[in-house]
XYZ file of N, CA and C in Angstrom:
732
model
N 60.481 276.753 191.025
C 59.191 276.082 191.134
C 59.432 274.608 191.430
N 58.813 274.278 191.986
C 59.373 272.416 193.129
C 58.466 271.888 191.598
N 59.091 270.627 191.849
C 58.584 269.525 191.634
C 57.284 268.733 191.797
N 57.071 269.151 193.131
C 55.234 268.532 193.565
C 54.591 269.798 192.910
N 55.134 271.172 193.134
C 54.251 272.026 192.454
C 53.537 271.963 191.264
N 54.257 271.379 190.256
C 54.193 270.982 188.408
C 53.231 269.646 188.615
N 53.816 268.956 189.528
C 52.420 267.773 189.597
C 51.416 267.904 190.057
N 50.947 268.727 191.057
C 49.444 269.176 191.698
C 49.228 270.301 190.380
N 49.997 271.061 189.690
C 49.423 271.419 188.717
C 48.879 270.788 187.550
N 49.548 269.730 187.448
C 49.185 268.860 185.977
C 48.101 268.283 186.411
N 48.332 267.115 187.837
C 46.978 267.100 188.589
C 45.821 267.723 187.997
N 46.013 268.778 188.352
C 44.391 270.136 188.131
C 44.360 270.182 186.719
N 45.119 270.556 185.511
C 44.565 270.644 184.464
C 44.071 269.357 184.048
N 44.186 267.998 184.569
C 44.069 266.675 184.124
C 42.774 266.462 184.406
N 42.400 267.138 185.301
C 41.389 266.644 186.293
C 40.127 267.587 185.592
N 40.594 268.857 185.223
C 39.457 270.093 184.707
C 39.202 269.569 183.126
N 40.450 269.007 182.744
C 39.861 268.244 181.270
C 38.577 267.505 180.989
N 39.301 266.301 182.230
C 38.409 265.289 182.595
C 36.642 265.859 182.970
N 36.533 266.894 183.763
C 35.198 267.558 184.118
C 34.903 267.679 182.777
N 35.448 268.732 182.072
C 34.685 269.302 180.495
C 34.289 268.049 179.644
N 35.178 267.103 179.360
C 34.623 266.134 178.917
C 33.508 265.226 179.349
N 33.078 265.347 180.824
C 32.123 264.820 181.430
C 30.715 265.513 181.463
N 31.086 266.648 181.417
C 29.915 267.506 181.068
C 29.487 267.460 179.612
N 30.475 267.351 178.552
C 29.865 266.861 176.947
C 29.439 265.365 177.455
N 29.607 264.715 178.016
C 28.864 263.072 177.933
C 27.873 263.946 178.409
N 27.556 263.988 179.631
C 26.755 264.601 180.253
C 25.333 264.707 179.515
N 26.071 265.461 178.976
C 24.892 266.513 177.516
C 24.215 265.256 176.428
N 25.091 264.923 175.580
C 25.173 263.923 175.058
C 24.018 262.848 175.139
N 24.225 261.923 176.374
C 23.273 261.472 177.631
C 22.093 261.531 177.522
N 21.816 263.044 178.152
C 20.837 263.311 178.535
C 19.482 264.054 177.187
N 20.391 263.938 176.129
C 19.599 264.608 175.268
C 19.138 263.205 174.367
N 19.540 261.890 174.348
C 19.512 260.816 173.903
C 18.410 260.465 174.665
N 18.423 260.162 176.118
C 17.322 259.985 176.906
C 16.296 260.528 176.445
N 16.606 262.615 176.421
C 14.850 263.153 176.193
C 14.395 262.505 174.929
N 14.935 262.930 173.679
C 14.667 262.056 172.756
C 14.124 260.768 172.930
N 14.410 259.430 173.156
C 13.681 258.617 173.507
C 12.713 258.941 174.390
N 12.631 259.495 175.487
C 11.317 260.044 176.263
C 9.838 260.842 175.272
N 10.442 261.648 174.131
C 9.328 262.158 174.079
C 9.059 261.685 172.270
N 10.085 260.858 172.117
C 9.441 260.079 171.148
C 8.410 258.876 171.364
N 8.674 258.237 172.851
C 7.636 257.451 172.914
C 6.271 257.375 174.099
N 6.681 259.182 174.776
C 5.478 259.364 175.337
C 4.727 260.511 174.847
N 5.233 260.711 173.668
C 4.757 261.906 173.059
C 4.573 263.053 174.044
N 5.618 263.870 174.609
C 6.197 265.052 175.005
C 6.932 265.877 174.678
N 7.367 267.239 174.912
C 8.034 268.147 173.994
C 8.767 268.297 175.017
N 9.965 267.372 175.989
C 10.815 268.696 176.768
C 12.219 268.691 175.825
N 12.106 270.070 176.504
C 13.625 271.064 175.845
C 14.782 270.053 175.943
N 15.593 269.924 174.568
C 16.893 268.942 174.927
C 18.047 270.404 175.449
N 19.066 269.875 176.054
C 19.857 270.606 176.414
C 20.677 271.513 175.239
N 21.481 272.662 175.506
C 22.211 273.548 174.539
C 23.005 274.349 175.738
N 24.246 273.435 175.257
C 25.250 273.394 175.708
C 26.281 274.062 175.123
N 26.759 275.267 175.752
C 28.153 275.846 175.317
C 29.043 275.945 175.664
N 30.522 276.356 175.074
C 31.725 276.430 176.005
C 31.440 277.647 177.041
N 30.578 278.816 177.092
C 30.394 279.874 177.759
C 29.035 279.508 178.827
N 28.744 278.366 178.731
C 27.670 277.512 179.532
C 28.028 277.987 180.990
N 27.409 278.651 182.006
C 28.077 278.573 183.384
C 27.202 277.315 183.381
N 28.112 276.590 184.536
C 28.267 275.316 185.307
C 26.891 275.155 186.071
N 26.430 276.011 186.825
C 25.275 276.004 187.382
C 23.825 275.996 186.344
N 23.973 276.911 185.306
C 23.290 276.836 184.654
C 22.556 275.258 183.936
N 23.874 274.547 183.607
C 24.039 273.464 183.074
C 23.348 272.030 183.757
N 23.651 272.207 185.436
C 23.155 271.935 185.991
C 21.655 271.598 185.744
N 20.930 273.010 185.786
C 19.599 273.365 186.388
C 18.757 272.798 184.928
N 19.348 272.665 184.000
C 19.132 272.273 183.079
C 18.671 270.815 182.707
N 19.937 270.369 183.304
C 19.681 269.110 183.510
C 18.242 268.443 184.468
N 18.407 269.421 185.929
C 17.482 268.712 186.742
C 16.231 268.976 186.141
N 15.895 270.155 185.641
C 14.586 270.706 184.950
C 14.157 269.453 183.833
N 14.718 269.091 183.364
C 14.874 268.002 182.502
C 13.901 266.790 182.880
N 15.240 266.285 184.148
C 14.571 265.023 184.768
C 13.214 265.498 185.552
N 13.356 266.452 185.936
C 11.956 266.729 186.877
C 10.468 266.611 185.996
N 10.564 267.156 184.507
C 9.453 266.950 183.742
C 9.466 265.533 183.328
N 10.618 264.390 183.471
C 10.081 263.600 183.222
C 9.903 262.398 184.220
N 10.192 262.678 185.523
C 9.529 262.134 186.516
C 8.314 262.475 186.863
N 7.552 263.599 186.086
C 6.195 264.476 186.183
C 5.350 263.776 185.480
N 5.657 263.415 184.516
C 4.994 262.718 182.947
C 5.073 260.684 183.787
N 6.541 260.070 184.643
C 6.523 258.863 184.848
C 4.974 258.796 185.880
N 5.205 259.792 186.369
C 4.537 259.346 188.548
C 3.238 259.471 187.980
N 2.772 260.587 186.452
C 1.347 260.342 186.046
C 0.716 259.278 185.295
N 2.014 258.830 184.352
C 1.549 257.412 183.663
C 1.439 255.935 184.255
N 2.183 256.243 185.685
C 2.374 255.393 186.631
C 1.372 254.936 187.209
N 0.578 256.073 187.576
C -0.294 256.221 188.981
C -1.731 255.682 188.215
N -1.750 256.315 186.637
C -2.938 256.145 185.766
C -3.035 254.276 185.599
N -1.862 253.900 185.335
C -1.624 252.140 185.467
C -1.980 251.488 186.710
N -1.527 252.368 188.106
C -2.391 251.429 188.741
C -3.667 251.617 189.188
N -4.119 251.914 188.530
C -5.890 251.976 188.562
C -5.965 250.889 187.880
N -5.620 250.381 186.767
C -6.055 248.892 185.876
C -4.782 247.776 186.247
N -5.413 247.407 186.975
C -4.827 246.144 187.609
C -3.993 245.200 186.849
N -4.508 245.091 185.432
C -3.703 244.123 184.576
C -2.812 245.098 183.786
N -2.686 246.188 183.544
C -1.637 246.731 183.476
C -0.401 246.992 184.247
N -1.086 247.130 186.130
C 0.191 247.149 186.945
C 0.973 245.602 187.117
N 0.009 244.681 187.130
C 0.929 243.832 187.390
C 1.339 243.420 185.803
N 1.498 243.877 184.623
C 2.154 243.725 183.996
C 3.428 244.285 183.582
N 3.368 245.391 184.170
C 4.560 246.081 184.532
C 5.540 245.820 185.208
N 5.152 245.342 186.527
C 6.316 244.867 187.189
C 6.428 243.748 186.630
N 5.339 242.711 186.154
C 6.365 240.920 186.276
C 7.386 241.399 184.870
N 6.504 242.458 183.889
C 7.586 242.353 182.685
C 9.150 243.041 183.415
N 9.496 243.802 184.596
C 10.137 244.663 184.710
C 11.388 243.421 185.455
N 10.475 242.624 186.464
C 11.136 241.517 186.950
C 11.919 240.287 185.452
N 10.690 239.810 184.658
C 11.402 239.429 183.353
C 12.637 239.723 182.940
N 12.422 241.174 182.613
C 13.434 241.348 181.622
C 14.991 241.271 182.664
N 14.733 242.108 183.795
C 16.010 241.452 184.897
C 16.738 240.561 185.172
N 15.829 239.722 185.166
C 16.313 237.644 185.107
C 16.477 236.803 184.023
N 16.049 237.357 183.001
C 15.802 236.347 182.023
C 17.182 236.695 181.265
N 17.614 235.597 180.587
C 18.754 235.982 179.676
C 18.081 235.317 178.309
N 17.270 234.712 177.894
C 16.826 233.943 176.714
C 16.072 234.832 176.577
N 16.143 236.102 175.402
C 15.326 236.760 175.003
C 14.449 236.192 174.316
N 14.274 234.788 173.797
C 13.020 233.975 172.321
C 12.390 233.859 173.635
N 12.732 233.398 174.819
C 12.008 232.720 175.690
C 10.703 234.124 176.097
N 11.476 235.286 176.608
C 10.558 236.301 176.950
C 10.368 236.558 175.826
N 10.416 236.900 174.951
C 9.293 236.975 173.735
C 7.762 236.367 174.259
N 8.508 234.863 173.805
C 7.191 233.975 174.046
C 6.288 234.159 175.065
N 6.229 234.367 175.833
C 5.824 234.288 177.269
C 5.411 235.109 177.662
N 5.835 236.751 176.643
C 4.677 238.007 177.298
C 4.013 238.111 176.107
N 4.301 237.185 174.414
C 3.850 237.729 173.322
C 2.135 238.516 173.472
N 1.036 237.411 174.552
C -0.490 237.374 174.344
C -0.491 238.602 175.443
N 0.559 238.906 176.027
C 0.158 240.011 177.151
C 0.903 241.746 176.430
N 1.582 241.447 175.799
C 1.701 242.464 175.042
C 0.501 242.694 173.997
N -0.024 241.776 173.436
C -0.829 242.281 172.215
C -2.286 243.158 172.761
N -1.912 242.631 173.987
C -3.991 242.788 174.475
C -3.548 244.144 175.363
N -2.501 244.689 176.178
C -2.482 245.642 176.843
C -1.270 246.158 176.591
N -1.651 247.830 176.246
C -0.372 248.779 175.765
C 0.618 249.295 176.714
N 1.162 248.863 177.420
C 2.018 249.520 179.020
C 3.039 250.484 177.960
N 3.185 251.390 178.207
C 4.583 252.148 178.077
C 5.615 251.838 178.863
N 6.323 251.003 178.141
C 7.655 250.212 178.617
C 8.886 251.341 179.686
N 8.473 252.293 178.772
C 9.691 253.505 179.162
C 9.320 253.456 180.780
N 7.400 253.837 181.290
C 7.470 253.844 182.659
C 8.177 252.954 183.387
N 7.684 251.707 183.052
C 8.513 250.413 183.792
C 9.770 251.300 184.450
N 10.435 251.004 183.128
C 12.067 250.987 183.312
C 12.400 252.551 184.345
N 12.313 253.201 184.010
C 12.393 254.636 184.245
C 11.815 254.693 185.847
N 10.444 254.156 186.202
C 9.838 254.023 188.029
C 10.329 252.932 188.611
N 10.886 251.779 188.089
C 10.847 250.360 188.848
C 12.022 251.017 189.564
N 13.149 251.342 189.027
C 14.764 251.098 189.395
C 14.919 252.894 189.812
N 13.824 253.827 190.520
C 13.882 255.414 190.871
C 15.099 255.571 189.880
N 15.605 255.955 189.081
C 16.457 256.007 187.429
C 16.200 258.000 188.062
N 14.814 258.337 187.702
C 15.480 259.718 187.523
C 15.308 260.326 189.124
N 14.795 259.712 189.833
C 14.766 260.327 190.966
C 16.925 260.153 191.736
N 17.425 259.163 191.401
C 18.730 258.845 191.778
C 19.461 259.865 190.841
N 19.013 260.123 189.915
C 19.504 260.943 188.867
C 19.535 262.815 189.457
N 18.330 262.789 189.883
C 18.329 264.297 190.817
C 18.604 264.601 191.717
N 18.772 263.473 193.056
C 19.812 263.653 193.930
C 21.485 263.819 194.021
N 21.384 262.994 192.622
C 23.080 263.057 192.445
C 23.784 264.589 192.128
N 22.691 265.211 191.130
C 22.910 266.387 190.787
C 23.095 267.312 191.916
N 22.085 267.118 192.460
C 21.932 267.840 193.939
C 22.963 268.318 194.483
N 23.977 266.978 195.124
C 24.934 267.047 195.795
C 26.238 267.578 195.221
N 26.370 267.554 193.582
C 27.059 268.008 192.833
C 26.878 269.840 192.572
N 25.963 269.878 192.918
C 25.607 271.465 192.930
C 25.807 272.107 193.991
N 26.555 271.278 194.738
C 26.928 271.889 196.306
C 28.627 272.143 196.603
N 28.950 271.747 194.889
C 30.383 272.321 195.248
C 30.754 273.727 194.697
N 31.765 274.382 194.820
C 32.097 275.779 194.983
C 32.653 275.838 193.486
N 31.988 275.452 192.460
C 32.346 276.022 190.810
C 30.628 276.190 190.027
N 29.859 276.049 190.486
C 29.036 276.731 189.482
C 28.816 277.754 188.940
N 29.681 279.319 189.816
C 30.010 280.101 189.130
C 30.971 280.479 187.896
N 31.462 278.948 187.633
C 32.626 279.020 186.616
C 31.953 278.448 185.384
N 32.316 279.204 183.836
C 31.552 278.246 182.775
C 32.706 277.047 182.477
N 31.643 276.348 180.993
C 32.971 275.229 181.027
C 33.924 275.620 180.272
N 34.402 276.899 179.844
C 35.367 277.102 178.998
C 36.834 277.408 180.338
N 36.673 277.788 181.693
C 37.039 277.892 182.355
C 37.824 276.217 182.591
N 37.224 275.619 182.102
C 37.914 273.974 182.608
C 38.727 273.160 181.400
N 38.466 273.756 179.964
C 39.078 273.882 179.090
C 38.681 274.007 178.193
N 39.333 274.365 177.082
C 39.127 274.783 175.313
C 39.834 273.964 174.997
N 38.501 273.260 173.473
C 39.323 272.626 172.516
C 39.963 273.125 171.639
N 39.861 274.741 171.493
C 40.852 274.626 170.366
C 41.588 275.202 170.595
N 42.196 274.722 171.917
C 43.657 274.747 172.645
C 44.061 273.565 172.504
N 44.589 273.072 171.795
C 45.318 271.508 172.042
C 46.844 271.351 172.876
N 47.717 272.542 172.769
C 48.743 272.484 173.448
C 48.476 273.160 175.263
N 47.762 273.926 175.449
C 47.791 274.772 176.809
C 48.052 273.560 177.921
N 48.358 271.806 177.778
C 48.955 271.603 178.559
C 50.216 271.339 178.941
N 51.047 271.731 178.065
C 52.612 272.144 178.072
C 52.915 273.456 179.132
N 52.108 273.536 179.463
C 53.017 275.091 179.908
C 53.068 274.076 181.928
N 52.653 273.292 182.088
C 52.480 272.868 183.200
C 53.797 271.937 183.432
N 54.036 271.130 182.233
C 55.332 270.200 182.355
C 56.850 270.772 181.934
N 56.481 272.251 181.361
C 58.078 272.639 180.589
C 57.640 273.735 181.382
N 59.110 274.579 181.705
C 59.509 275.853 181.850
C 60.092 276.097 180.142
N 60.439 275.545 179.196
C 61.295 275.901 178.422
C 60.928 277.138 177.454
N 59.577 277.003 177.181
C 59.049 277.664 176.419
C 58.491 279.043 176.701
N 59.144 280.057 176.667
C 59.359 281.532 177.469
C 57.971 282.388 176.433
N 58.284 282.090 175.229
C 57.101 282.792 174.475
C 56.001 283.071 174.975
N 55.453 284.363 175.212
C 53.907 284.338 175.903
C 53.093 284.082 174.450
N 52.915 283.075 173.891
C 52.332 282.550 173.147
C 50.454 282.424 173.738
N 49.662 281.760 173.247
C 48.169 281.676 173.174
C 47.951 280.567 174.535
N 48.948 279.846 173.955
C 48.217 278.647 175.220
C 48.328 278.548 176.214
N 49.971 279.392 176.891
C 50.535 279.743 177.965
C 49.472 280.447 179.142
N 48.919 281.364 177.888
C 47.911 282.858 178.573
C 46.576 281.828 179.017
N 46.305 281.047 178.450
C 45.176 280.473 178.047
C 45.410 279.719 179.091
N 45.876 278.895 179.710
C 46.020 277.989 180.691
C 46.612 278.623 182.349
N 47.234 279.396 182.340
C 47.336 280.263 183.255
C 46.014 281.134 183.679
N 45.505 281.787 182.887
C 43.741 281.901 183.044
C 43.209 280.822 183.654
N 43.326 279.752 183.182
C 42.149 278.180 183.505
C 43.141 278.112 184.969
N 44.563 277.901 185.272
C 44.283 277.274 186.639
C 44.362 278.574 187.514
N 44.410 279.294 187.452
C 44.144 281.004 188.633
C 42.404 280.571 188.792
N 41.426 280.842 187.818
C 40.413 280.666 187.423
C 39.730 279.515 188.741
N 40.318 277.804 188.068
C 40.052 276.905 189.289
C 40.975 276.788 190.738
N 41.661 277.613 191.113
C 42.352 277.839 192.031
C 41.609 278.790 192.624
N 41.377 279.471 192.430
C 40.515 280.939 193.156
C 38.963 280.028 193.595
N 38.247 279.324 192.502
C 37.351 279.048 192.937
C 36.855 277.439 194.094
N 38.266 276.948 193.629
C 38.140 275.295 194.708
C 39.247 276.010 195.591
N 39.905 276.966 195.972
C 40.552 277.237 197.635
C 39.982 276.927 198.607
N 40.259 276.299 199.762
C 40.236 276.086 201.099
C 40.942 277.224 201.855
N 40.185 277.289 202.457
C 40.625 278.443 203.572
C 42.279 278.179 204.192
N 42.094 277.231 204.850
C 43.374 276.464 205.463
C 44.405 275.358 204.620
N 44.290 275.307 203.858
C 44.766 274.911 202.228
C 46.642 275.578 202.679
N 47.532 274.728 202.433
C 48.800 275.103 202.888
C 49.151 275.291 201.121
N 48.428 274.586 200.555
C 49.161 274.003 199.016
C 47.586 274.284 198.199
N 47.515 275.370 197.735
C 46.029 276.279 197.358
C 46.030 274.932 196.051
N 46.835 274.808 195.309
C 47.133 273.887 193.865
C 46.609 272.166 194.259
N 47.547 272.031 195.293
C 46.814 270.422 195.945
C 45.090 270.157 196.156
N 45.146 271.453 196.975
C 43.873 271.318 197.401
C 42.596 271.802 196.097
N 42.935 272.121 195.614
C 42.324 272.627 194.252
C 42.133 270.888 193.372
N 43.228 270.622 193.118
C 43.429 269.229 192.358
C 42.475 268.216 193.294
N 42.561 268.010 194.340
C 41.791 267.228 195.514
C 40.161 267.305 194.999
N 40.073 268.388 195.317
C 38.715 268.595 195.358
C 37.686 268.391 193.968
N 38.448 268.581 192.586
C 38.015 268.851 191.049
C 38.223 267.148 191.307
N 39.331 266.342 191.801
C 39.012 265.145 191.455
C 38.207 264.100 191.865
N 37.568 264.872 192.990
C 36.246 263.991 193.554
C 35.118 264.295 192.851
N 35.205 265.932 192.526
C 34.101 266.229 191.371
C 33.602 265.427 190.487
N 35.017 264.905 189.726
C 35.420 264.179 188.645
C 34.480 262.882 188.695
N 34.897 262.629 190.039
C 34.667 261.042 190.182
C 33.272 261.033 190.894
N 32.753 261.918 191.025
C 31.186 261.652 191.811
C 30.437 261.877 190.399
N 30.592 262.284 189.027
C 30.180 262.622 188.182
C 29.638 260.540 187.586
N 31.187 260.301 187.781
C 30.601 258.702 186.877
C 29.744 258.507 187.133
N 28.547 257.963 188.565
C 27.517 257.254 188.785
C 26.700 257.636 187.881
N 26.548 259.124 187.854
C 25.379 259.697 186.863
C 25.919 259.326 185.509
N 26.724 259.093 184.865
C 26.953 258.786 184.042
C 26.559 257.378 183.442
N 26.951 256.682 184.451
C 26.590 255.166 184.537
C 25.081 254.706 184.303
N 24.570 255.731 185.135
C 23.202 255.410 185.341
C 22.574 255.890 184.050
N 22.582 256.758 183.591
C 22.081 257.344 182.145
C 22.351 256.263 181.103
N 23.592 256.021 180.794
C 24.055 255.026 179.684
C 22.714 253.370 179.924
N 22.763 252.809 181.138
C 22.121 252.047 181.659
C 20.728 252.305 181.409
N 20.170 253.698 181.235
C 18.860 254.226 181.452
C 18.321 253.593 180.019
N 19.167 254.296 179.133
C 19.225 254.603 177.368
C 19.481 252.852 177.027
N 20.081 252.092 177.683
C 20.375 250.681 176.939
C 19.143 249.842 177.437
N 18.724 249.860 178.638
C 17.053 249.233 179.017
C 16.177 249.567 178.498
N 15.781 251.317 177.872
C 14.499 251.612 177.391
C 14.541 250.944 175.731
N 16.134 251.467 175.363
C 15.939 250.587 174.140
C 15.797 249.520 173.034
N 16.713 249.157 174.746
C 16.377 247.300 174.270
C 14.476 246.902 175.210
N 14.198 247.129 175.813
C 12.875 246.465 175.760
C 11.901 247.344 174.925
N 12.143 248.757 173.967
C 11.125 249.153 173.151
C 11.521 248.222 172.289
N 12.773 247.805 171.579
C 12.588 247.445 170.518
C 11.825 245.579 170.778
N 12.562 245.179 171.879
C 11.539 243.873 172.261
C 10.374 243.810 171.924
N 9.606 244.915 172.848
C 7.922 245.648 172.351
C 7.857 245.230 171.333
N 8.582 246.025 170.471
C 8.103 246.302 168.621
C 8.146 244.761 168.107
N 9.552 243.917 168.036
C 9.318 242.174 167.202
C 8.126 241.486 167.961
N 7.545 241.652 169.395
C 6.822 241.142 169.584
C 5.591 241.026 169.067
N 5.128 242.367 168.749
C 4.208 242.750 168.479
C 3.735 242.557 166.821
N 5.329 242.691 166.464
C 5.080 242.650 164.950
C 4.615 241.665 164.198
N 4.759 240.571 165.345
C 4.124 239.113 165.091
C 3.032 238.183 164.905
């Protein structure tokens, strides 16, 4: 067995780790978001339930179903704001505010008499100004267009395998032991399902492809964390303002 072979293999299990763990943020994420969503627009959507036997697609659809009810609930609380004029333009200048301003006493001050007299749901702001979940459902989109949603995430790894990535860097260990079986499953598994037709090196091209996966995953990631740190820092703004 060569040398590049053991590294486009380690490659791939490095890379299928990396996915499973992105899919628990993922989850994580997005169930933090609904939570804040329907704690402060008073809505009931489903938080995610997530398993190691989760297929991938499923997980997906889950997700978009998600954002789609609550771009359903933004575009109506949205559309209802701009009918009252001093609510829309309080929306955006607060949305522009909070963007520019770094002296939070200062924006305090300065929206205190416009907060007390009109109730905007802050969450719309944030959530329509910056399309948040509409960028959020395209991303998915394009992620649902690669060739593993028929795989669940136990296929990309188990935690309570802690060794199954030894069998990629040693020949030494001959025992058909648990983790050996267990990881030989996982890369046949993502090998069969990321092959290229014309693929000289089925393992390279396998590793190639899981690691763009990998890496087209951050934005959405980014963007969620970003989603969850704006709604909660200007609800809680809302709240001292008000409390005043």
């Amino acid at each position: 067995m060569s040398s590049e072979s053991e590294q486009d293999k380690e490659r791939l299990v490095q890379a299928a780790k990396m996915f499973f763990f992105h899919i628990k943020d993922l989850t994580s994420f997005t169930n933090t978001l609904t939570e804040l969503f329907n704690h402060n627009m008073n809505t009931q959507i489903l938080s995610m339930a997530v398993k190691e036997n989760t297929n991938i697609k499923d997980f997906f659809e889950q997700m978009l179903r998600i954002f789609k009810e609550m771009q359903s609930v933004v575009n109506e609380k949205y559309n209802k704001m701009q009918k009252e004029s001093l609510c829309s333009k309080f929306a955006t200048a607060m949305c522009s505010m909070v963007e520019k301003s770094t002296n939070v006493k200062e924006l305090q001050e300065s929206a205190k008499e416009v907060f007390k007299s009109v109730h905007t749901p802050v969450i719309v702001s944030v959530l329509h100004n910056g399309n948040i979940l509409g960028s959020l459902e395209s991303s998915l989109s394009l992620l649902m267009q690669f060739p593993i949603m028929n795989l669940q995430l136990s296929d990309f790894y188990r935690e309570d395998n802690k060794e199954q990535s030894e069998v990629t860097t040693s020949e030494k260990n001959t025992s058909p032991g648990p983790s050996k079986t267990t990881m030989v499953d996982i890369l046949k598994k993502l090998q069969d399902a990321l092959k290229a037709k014309t693929a000289n090196n089925p393992t390279e091209s396998a590793a190639d492809l899981l690691e763009k996966i990998v890496k087209d995953m951050g934005p959405i990631l980014e963007i969620l964390q970003k989603a969850i740190k704006s709604i909660e820092t200007d609800i809680s703004m809302f709240k001292k303002v008000n409390d005043k």
